[in-house]
XYZ file of C-alpha atoms in Angstrom:
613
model
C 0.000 0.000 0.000
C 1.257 3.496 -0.915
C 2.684 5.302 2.739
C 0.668 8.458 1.207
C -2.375 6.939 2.224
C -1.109 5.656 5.925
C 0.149 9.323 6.563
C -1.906 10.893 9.688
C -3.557 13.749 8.628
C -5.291 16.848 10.551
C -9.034 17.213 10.800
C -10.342 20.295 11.726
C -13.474 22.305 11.238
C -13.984 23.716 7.857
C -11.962 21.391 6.175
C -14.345 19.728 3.925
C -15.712 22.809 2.077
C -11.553 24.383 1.913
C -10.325 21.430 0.292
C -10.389 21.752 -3.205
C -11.386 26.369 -2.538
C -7.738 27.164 -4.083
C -9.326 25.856 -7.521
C -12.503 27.825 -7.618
C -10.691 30.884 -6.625
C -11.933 33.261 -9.361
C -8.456 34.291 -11.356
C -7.793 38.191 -11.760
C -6.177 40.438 -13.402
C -3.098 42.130 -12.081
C -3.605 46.001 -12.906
C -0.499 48.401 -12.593
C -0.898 51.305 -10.515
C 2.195 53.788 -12.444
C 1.651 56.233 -9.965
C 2.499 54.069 -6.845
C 5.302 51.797 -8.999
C 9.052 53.169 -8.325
C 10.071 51.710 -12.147
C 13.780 52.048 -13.353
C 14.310 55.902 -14.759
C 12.839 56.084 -18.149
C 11.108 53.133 -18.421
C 7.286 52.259 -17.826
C 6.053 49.792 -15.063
C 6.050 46.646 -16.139
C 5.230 43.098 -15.045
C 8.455 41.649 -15.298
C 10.087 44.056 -12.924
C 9.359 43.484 -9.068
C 6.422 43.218 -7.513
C 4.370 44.674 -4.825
C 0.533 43.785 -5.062
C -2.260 45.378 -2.921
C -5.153 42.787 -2.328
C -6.123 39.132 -0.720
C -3.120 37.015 -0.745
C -5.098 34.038 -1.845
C -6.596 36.064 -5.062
C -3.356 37.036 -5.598
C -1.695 34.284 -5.411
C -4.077 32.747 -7.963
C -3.741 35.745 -10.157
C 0.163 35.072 -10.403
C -0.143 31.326 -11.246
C -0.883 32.789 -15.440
C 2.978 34.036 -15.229
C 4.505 32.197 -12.530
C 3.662 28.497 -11.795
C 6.578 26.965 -10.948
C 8.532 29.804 -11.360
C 9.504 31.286 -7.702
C 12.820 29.853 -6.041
C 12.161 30.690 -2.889
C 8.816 31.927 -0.777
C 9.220 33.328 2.906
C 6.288 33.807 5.010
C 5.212 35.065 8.253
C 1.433 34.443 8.541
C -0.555 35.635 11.432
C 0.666 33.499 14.511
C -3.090 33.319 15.878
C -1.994 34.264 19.403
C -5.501 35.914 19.850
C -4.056 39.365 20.170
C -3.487 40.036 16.263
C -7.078 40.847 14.909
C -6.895 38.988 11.560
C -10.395 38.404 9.935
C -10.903 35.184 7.980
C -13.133 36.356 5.649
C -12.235 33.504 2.175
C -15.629 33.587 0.322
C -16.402 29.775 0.422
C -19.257 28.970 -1.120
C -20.650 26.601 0.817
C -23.801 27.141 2.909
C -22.585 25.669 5.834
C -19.375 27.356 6.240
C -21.122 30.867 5.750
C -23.541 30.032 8.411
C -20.283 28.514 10.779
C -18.566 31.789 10.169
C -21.891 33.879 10.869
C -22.801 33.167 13.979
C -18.990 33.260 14.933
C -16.567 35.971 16.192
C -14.518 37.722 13.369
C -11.977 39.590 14.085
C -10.531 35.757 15.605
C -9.429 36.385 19.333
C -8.749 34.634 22.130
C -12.503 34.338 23.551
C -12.770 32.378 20.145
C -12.960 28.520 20.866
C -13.165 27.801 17.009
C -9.779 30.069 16.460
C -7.480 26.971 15.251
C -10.160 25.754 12.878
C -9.920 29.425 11.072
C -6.794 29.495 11.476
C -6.215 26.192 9.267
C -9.398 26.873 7.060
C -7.532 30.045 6.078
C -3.913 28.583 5.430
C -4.692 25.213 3.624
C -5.281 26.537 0.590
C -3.068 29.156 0.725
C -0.491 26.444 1.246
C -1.588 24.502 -1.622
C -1.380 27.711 -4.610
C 2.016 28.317 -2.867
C 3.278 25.148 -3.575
C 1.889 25.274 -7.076
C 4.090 28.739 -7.507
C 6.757 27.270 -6.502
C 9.372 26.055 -9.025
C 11.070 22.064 -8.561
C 13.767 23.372 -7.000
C 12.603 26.066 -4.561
C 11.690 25.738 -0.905
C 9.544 27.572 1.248
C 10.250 29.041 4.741
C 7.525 29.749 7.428
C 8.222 31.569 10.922
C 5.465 30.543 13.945
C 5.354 29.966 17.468
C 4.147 27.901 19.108
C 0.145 28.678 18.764
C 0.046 27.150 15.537
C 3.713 25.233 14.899
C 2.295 21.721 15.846
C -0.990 21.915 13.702
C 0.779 23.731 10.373
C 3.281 20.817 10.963
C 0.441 18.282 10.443
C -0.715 20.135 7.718
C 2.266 20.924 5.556
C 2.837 17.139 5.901
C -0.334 16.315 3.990
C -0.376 19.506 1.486
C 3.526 19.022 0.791
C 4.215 15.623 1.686
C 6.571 14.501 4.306
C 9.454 13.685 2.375
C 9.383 17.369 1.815
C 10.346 18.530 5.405
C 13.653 19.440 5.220
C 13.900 20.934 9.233
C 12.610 23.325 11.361
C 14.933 25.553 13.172
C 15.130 27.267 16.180
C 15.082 31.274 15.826
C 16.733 33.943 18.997
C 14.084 36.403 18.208
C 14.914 38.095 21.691
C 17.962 38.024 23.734
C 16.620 38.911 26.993
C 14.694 36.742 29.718
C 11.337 38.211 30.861
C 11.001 38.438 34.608
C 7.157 38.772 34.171
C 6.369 35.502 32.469
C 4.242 33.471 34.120
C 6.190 30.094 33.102
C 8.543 30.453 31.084
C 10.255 33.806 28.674
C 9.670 32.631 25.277
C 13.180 33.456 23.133
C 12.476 31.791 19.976
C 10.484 31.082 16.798
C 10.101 28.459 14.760
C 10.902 28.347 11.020
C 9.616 25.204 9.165
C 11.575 24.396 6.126
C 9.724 22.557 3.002
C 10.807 21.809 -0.518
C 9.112 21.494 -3.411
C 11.201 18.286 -4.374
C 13.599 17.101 -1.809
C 15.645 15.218 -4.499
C 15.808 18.379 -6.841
C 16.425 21.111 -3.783
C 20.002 21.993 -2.474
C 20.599 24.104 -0.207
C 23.842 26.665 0.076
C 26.728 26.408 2.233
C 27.110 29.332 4.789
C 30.216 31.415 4.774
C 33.132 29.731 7.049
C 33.473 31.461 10.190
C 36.859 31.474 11.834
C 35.201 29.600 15.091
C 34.494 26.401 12.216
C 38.246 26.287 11.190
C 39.427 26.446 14.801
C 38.970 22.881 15.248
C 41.458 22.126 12.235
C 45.318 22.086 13.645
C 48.729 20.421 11.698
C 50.117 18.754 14.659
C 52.460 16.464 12.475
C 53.410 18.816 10.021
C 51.204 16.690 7.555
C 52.314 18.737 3.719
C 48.568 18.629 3.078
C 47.818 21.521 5.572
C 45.687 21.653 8.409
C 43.497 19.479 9.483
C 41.011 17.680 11.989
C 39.139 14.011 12.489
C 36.163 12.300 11.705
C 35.771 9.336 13.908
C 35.522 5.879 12.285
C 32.696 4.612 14.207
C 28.965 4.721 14.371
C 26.213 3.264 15.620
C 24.291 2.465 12.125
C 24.681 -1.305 11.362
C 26.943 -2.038 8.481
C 27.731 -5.181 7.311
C 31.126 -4.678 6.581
C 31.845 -2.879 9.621
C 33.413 -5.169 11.829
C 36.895 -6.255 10.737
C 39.767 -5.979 13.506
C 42.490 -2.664 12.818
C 45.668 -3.078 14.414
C 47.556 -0.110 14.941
C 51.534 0.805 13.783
C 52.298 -0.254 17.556
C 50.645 -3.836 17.160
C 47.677 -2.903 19.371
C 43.976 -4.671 17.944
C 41.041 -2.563 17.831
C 37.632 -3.401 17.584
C 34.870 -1.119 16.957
C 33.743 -0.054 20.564
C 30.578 -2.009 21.569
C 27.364 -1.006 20.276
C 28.970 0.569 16.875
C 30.517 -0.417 13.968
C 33.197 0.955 11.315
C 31.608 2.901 9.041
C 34.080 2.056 6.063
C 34.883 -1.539 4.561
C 38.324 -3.062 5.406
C 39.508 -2.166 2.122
C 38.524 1.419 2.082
C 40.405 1.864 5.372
C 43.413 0.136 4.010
C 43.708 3.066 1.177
C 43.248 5.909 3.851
C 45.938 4.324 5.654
C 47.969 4.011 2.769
C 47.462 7.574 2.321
C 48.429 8.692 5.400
C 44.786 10.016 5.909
C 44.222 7.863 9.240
C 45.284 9.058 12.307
C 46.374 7.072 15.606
C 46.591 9.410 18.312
C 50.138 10.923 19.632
C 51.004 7.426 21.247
C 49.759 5.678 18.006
C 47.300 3.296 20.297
C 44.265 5.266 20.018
C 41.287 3.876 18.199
C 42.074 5.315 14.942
C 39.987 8.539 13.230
C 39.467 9.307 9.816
C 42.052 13.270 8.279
C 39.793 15.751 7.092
C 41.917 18.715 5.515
C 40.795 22.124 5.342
C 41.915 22.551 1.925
C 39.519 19.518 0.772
C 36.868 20.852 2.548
C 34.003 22.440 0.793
C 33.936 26.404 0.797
C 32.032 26.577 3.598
C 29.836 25.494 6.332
C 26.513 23.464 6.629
C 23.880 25.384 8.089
C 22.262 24.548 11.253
C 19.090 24.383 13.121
C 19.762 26.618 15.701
C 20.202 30.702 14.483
C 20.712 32.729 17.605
C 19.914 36.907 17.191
C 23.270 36.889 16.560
C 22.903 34.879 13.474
C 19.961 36.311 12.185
C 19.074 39.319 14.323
C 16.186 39.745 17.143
C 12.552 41.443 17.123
C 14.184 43.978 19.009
C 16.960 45.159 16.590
C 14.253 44.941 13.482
C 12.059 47.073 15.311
C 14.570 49.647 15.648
C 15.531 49.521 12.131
C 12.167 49.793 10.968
C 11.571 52.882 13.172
C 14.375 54.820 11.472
C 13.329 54.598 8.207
C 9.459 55.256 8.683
C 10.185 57.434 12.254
C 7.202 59.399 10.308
C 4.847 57.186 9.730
C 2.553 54.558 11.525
C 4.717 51.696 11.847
C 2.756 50.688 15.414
C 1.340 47.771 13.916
C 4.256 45.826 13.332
C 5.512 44.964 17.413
C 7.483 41.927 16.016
C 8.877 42.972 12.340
C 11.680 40.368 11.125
C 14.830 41.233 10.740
C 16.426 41.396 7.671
C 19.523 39.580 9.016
C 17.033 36.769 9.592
C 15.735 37.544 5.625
C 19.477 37.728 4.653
C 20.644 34.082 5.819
C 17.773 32.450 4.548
C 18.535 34.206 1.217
C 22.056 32.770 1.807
C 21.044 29.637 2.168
C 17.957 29.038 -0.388
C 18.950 31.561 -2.980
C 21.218 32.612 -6.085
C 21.899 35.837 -7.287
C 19.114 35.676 -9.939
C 16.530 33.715 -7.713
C 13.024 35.350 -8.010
C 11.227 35.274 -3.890
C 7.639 35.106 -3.002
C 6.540 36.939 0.136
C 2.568 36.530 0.640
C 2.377 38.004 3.713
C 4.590 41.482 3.353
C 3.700 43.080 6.372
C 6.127 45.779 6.786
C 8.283 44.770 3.386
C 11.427 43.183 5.178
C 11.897 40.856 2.164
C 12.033 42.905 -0.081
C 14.422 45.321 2.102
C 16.778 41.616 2.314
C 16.714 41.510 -1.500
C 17.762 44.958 -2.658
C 20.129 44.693 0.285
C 21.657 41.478 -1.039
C 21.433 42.677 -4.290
C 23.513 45.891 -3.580
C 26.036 44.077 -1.879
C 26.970 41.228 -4.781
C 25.368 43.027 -7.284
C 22.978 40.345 -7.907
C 19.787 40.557 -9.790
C 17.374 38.720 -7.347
C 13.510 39.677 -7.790
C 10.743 39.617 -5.283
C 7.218 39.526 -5.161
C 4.863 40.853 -2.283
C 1.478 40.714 -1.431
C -0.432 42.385 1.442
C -3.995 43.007 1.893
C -3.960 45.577 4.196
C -4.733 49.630 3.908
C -0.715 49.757 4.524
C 0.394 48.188 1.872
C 0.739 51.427 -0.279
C 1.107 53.670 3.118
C 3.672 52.057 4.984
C 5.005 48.265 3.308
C 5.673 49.904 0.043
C 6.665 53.169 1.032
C 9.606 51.673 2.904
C 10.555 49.921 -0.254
C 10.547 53.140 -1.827
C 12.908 54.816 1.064
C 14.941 51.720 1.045
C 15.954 52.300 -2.571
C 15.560 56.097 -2.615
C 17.024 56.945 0.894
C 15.116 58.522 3.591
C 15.040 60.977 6.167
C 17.263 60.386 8.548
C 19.324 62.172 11.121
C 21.690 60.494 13.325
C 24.557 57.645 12.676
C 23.743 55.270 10.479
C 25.408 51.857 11.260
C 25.548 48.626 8.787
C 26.748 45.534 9.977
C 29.480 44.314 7.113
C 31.390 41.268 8.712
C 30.323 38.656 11.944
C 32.164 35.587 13.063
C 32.834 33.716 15.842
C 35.989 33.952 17.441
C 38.285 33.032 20.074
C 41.541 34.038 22.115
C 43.446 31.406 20.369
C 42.815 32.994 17.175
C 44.935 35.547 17.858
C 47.494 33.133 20.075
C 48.004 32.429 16.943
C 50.016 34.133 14.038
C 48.651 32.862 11.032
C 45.387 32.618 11.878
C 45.504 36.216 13.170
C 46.701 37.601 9.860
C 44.055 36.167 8.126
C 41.588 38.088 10.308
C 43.261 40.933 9.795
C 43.857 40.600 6.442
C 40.126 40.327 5.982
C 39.230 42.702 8.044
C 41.359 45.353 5.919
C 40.118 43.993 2.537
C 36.101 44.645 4.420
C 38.076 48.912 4.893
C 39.537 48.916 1.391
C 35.923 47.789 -0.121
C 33.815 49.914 2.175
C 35.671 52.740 3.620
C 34.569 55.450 1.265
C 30.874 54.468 1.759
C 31.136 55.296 5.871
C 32.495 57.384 8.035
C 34.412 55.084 9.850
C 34.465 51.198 9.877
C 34.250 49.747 13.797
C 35.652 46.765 15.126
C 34.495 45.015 18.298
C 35.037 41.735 20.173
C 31.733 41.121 22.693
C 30.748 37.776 23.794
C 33.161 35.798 21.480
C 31.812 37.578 18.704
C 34.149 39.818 15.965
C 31.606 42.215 14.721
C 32.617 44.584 11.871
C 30.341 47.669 11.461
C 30.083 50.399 8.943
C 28.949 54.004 10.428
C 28.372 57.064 8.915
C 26.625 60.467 10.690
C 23.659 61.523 8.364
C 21.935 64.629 8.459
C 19.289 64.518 6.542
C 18.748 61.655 4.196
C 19.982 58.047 4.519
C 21.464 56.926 1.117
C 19.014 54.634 -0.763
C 20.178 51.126 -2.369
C 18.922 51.512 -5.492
C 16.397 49.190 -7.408
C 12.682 49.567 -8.382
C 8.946 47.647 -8.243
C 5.714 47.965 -9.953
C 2.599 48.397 -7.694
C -0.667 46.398 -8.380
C -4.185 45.835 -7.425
C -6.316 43.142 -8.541
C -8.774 43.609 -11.132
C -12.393 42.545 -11.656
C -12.956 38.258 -11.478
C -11.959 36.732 -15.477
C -15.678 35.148 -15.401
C -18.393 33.842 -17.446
C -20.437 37.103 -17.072
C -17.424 39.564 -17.546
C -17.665 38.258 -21.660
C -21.164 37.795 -21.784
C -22.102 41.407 -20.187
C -18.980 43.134 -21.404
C -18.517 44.393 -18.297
C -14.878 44.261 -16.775
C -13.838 42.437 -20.007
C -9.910 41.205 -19.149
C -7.465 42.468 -21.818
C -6.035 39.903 -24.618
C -2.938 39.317 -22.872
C -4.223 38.607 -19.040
C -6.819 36.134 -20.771
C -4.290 34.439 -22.921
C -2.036 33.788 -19.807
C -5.212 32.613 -18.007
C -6.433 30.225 -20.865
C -2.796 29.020 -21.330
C -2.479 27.700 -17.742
C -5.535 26.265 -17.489
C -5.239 24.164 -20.682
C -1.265 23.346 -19.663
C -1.042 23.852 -16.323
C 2.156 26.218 -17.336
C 2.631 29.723 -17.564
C 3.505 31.531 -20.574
C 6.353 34.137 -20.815
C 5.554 36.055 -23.600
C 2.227 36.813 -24.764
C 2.516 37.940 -28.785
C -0.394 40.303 -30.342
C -3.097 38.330 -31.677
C -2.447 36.926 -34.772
C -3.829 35.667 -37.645
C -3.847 31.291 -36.423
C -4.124 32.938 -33.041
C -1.337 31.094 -31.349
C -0.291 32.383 -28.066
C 1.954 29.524 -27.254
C 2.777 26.348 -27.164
C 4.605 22.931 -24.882
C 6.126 20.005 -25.593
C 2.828 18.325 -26.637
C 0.487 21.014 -27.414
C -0.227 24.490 -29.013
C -2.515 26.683 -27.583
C -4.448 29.228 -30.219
C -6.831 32.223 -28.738
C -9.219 34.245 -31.101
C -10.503 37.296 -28.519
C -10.654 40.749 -28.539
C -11.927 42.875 -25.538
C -15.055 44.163 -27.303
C -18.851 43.029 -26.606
C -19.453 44.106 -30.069
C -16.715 41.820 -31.977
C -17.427 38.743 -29.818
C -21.259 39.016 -30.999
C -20.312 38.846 -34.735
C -18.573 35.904 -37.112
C -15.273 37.600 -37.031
C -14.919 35.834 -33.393
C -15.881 32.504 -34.464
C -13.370 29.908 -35.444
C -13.904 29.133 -39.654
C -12.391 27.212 -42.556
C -9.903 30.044 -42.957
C -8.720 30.199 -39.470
C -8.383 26.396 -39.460
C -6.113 26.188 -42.499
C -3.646 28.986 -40.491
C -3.460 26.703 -37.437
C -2.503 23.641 -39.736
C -0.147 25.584 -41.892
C 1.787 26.248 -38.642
C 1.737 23.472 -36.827
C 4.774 21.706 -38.342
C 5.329 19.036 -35.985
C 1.721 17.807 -35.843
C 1.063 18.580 -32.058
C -2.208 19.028 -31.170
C -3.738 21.661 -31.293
C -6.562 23.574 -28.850
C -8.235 26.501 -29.917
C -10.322 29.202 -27.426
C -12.948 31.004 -29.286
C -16.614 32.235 -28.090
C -18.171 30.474 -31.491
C -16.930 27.933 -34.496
C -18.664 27.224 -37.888
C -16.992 23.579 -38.186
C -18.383 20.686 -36.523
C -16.020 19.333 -34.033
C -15.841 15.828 -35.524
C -13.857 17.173 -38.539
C -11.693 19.290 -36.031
C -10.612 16.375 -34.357
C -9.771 14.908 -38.103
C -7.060 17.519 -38.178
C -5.892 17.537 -34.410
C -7.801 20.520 -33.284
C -9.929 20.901 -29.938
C -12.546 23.594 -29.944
C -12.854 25.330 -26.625
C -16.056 27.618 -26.105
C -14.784 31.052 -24.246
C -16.121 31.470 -21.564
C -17.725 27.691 -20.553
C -14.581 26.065 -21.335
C -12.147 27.828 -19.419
C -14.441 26.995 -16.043
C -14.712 23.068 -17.681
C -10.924 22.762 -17.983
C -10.164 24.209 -14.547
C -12.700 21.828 -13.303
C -15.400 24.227 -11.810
């Protein structure tokens, strides 16, 4: 039997009529608002730039599945944590009776008073969750921050919406650094971030920079030519079959694996590493022998781990602070716990490359997007983000931060940017060449950034080297550069849009929209309408559209699909693929369409039949 179907899944209130609500989301159209967008000088706002959209993050989410299905590398989200204290309405408009009456008679905004909160709460997510994943491309992954309200249920859920071979981890966030006195049990210090891939076999994740604290471990006491270098031991407690042989040392001492493990290498393997001089004995030459691992062979850099403290990846504290300087005048009270961008930054580092395109659903105060045109400024990269928020703000204060953040923005005071962290010790600087190295780095850090600060400060505190770039402004912080295009959602694409003419979409939003629905792809570029009306095409099909945006030219033959249009279509289609065509009327029957390869789909019914509504 198939472990999908032994998997334990969550049941919760609501869940029944949510199930399949991601595909009757209505699709719509994503209209550019020029006169909120921050393009690049002299060009137009465009679709292909970033993104910042103002509306419901599950409309927009569907709206963006046209252009980007399985397009996004990487989506970071921080949805409501359902503490009771955040006012968040769930307000999806699910059509079922039932539901309407359940969500009548019951508390909205959800707070704490509300028994029925964690139902909402997962009524709200799980299909969120499920467009997300279909945005996402093979290789991306998706990162999630929650406490512990919700951490245990999403868990459960992911699990069934994702699959449980794609958990990669969760780990442990510092999102404060100091212990509340006034907790009744105990000071909550961290979050959780659940980590999920699309495809666990087509993910990989990044190494982190090496820190000097990860090379101290890696010493030369035998003046091995190879360099530095430290041990692996040769044991463990996984069962091998071929773990078992005796080793006898240069000394004539017989070792065994130590009881309860085994070698983790076969006899012969060992032999060669011996051979090699890559086994080492211990100073006597009696200990039980463990496995050279040189520096130099070691990959360029370090695998990431599950636990980030605030010095890793910042605190609520120190992104509250940041936030403050750069909208001091404006409203920014909503947002107690903002994430910092550090955080932002080494999950970039980790799931990203410097073209990767990130999905942020749940904007808030636009820290993502800050992370991005940070990284991007610093390794002149080209990454791309997308965010949605539904909120009044989203123009006011989550996109107006983007715009500071690449403009520059009022500021008076010093300005400080952290530009180099690492762990370090006393024996770093016991010893010489180690020393240099920090040094040396340290200077290359001044020669790369000393022109763009004041001064560049170096502290030790805590074990921690901490290099920091300040500068005293006096009126405006310098901006990073970059731009987005601000959107809104447009009227539902629906049956009565084309039969009333009211809210008609253009020709390019419907040919993305009848492209994914009849591929389940999204189509780059959408050509003017032309004469076979091709829009695009896959491996196995090619996907014609004859529409026009006018009630008038829909209700006459010049919409309909004829003889003449059919012998374009075949005329093009070289390879024989087949072929479907979207039109509101056709003047051939469809048994001699399907003669020639040719499905007839009737705008608007078909659209609704393919998407299975």
């Amino acid at each position: 039997m198939d472990q999908e179907f032994l998997m334990p899944t969550l049941e919760f209130k609501g869940k029944q009529f949510v199930y399949s609500h991601h595909l009757g989301v209505p699709f719509r159209e994503l209209q550019v608002v020029p006169e909120k967008s921050l393009p690049i000088e002299g060009r137009q706002p465009a679709l292909d730039d970033n993104l910042i959209i103002h509306g419901d993050n599950l409309e927009a989410l569907k709206a963006l599945l046209p252009t980007h299905a399985g397009k996004v590398d990487c989506i970071f989200i921080d949805p409501p944590y359902n503490t009771g204290n955040e006012g968040w309405c769930y307000n999806d408009n699910v059509r079922s009776p039932l539901m309407k009456e359940w969500l009548k008679k019951s508390a909205n905004p959800v707070d704490k008073e509300d028994l029925e909160r964690h139902d909402k709460w997962l009524c709200m997510m799980w299909p969120r969750m499920h467009l997300l994943k279909d945005l996402l491309a093979e290789t991306g992954s998706i990162w999630i921050t929650l406490d512990d309200n919700e951490a245990h249920r999403f868990k459960v859920m992911m699990d069934e919406v994702f699959g449980e071979a794609s958990f990669i981890c969760s780990i442990a966030w510092q999102k404060m650094y100091t212990v509340k006195n006034s907790a009744r049990h105990f000071s909550e210090m961290h979050d959780q971030i659940f980590v999920y891939a699309k495809s666990e076999i087509h993910w990989a994740r990044n190494l982190l920079s090496r820190s000097d604290d990860a090379t101290e471990s890696y010493t030369n006491p035998d003046s091995d030519p190879r360099g530095v270098w430290t041990t692996n031991a040769i044991q463990a407690r996984n069962f091998y079959s071929q773990g078992e042989y005796e080793i006898i040392s240069p000394s004539g001492r017989k070792h065994t694996p130590p009881k309860g493990t085994y070698w983790r290498i076969s006899k012969s393997t060992f032999d060669e590493l011996n051979s090699d001089g890559r086994i080492w004995w211990g100073l006597d030459g009696n200990s039980i022998p463990r496995i050279k691992k040189y520096l130099s062979e070691s990959k360029d850099g370090v695998v990431p781990s599950t636990l980030w403290t605030y010095r890793d990846a910042g605190s609520n504290a120190s992104a509250k602070e940041h936030l403050r300087d750069i909208v001091a005048d404006l409203d920014d009270s909503l947002f107690n716990t903002p994430k910092p961008v550090e955080l932002l930054t080494q999950i970039l580092s980790i799931a990203t490359d410097r073209n990767s395109l990130v999905l942020d659903s749940f904007a808030g105060s636009g820290t993502t997007a800050h992370a991005i045109l940070s990284a991007n400024n610093k390794d002149n990269g080209n990454r791309r983000f997308i965010l949605v928020e539904c909120e009044d703000y989203a123009d006011t204060l989550t996109a107006e931060r983007v715009r500071r953040v690449i403009n520059g923005y009022p500021y008076t005071g010093t300005q400080r940017e952290e530009l180099h962290r690492e762990n370090i010790t006393w024996t770093t600087f016991n010893n010489e060449k180690r020393r240099k190295k920090v040094m040396d780095h340290i200077a290359s850090i001044e020669n790369l950034h000393g022109h763009e600060y004041d001064t560049i400060k170096k502290q030790i505190k805590d074990g921690v080297l901490t290099v920091t770039g300040e500068r005293a402004v006096k009126d405006t912080a310098p901006g990073l550069g970059g731009s987005f295009t601000y959107c809104t959602l447009g009227d539902p694409i629906d049956i009565e849009s084309l039969l009333t003419g009211e809210g008609m979409p253009g020709f390019e939003a419907l040919a993305r929209y009848v492209f994914y629905t009849a591929t389940g792809q999204s189509l780059d570029k959408v050509g003017k309408p032309a004469a076979d009306g091709l829009i695009g095409e896959t491996d196995l099909f090619r996907i014609h559209l004859f529409y026009q945006p006018d009630k008038a030219w829909l209700r006459s033959n010049e919409a309909a699909l004829n003889a003449e249009r059919v012998a374009a279509i075949e005329a093009g289609n070289k390879q024989g693929k087949r072929a479907i065509v979207f039109a509101v009327a056709k003047f051939m029957s469809q048994k001699e369409l399907t003669a020639r390869r040719i499905e007839f789909c009737q705008l608007p019914y078909a659209v609704h039949r393919i998407l299975g509504d």
